[in-house]
Amino acid sequence: MIAGAGKPVRRGAHGHVPFSVVPNANNAPQTLKPAPVIAPVAEDLGRRFKDAGFRLALVGGSVRDTLLGRLGNDLDFTTDARPDQVLKIIRGWAEAVWEVGIAFGTVGCRKGGYQIEVTTYRSEAYDRTSRKPEVSYGETIEEDLVRRDFTVNAMAVSLPEAEFVDPYSGLGDLAQRLLRTPGTPEESFSDDPLRMMRAARFAAQLDFEVAPEVVTAMTEMADRIEIVSAERVRDELNKLILSDHPRKGLQLLVQTGLAARVLPELPALRLERDEHHRHKDVYEHTLTVLDQAMALETEGPDLVLRLAALLHDIGKPRTRRFESDGRVSFHHHEVVGAKMAKGRLTKLKYPNDIIKDVARLVELHLRFHGYGTGEWTDSAVRRYVRDAGPMLDQLHKLTRSDCTTRNKRKAAALARTYDGLEERIAQLKEQEELDAIRPDLDGNRIMEILGIPPGREVGKAYDHLLELRLENGPLGEEAAVAALKEWWAAQV
């Protein structure tokens, strides 16, 4: 909690107070003091704007993260200067300048390891059919802050004086770990419907609660998300999924009906029960698999792994069958699910490589269970590695995560069986080149031995030798040539 957060904070004119933060052990702001703790590059930039006759303030997430003790190298500023005036001020000072967002009032630059964006005071709103905001410039920082998505992002620090600007009580909401909108949530979400997704994203990133009136507005206005471009929705979904608490954000999307419009396969799982009756529904199982997959990550958040965990069972609703013995089955749900995952990710405009990798993991996530209690032949191990290809490590993690049984004995048995498979893979890797399984003879050698030109026959011969390689391991040159000639003779 922030000391004194529930009490009035002494402010100067226009809600300004001298700004400084002393974090406590939990990285929450403990008090405000006169001495500033703003990055020198920000103070320097503030002086440049003041000398040019303009106002500049650190704003939004940069202030929020400073208060949380987690400010990074991305700094956002707002100013009364127009974009062409901003360019004049920063050119010659910044190490690099870019104008990609200048049509929306934003100028970007790099200075001393910081990525900086300076945006002119503005307001923006959607009409009922447009996917792009209409931008108009404002005159005051308070006018600029009220257009921001949440009060915790509607705080600023004016520079170079380092005065704290908090007209919408963002500091108190930060202390309570609460997401509210500066104006009414209905006005905010009407201005930019993507803010509904951002509420779920910030809940997941910051582990904050969302105010009841905001949840209500999200629920009532969920259909407005459909005017937002797929690319913007995808980017917010990625940030949510890659956060520390994605379950929290995903549950909010499902609760409010937003998921039904951007990721309908997820809420559809609430109606299904898995084939072993181990979980209340497949939806809860899926969220648990996601949690467990995250716990196995070793090199930071893995978007492909997390998407695969989230989508691995989405084929179950379409494949559900009620058996004569009372059981429920979902035969081939992994194949159906892979196609569905590909379709959904394509609609969300994901890159082709991510679509391909996620769909492959969904398709393969049950392969391990097809081999019973561990009777893996060398051939089966080779095929498992070949089919997984570069996704093998992620397949290991997804398969292990998919075990959510509460039966500790059964869970331990499954873990031991998979340990055994990984040991078999390691052993074969020492003996063979499992990471790049190829026939003993390449296409050129096949044509040379058979005396044939390039064509379908070469491909068929190659596939035959690959099957022999998978089944028997390396044959060696002599045995491979003999096997090729024997196969060729049978084709005539």
Short mmCIF file of C-alpha atoms in Angstrom, two decimals, residues 381-393 396 422 424-438 466 469-470 474:
data_model
loop_
_atom_site.label_atom_id
_atom_site.label_comp_id
_atom_site.label_asym_id
_atom_site.label_seq_id
_atom_site.Cartn_x
_atom_site.Cartn_y
_atom_site.Cartn_z
CA VAL A 381 11.38 -42.59 -30.76
CA ARG A 382 12.85 -41.60 -34.13
CA ARG A 383 9.41 -40.76 -35.51
CA TYR A 384 8.52 -38.74 -32.42
CA VAL A 385 11.67 -36.66 -32.80
CA ARG A 386 11.26 -36.35 -36.56
CA ASP A 387 7.64 -35.21 -36.31
CA ALA A 388 8.38 -32.68 -33.56
CA GLY A 389 11.42 -31.30 -35.39
CA PRO A 390 12.58 -28.01 -33.85
CA MET A 391 9.50 -28.01 -31.60
CA LEU A 392 10.73 -31.01 -29.58
CA ASP A 393 11.60 -29.08 -26.42
CA HIS A 396 8.14 -31.97 -24.03
CA GLU A 422 13.48 -38.26 -22.85
CA ARG A 424 15.63 -42.81 -24.79
CA ILE A 425 15.82 -39.75 -27.03
CA ALA A 426 19.12 -38.72 -25.40
CA GLN A 427 20.55 -42.21 -25.84
CA LEU A 428 19.61 -42.40 -29.51
CA LYS A 429 20.98 -38.91 -30.09
CA GLU A 430 24.34 -40.14 -28.93
CA GLN A 431 24.22 -42.95 -31.49
CA GLU A 432 22.47 -41.23 -34.39
CA GLU A 433 21.84 -37.76 -35.80
CA LEU A 434 18.26 -37.58 -34.53
CA ASP A 435 18.02 -33.81 -34.90
CA ALA A 436 18.30 -34.10 -38.69
CA ILE A 437 17.07 -37.54 -39.67
CA ARG A 438 17.74 -38.14 -43.37
CA LEU A 466 13.62 -42.37 -45.09
CA ARG A 469 16.03 -45.03 -41.73
CA LEU A 470 13.24 -44.31 -39.25
CA PRO A 474 21.37 -45.74 -40.08
#
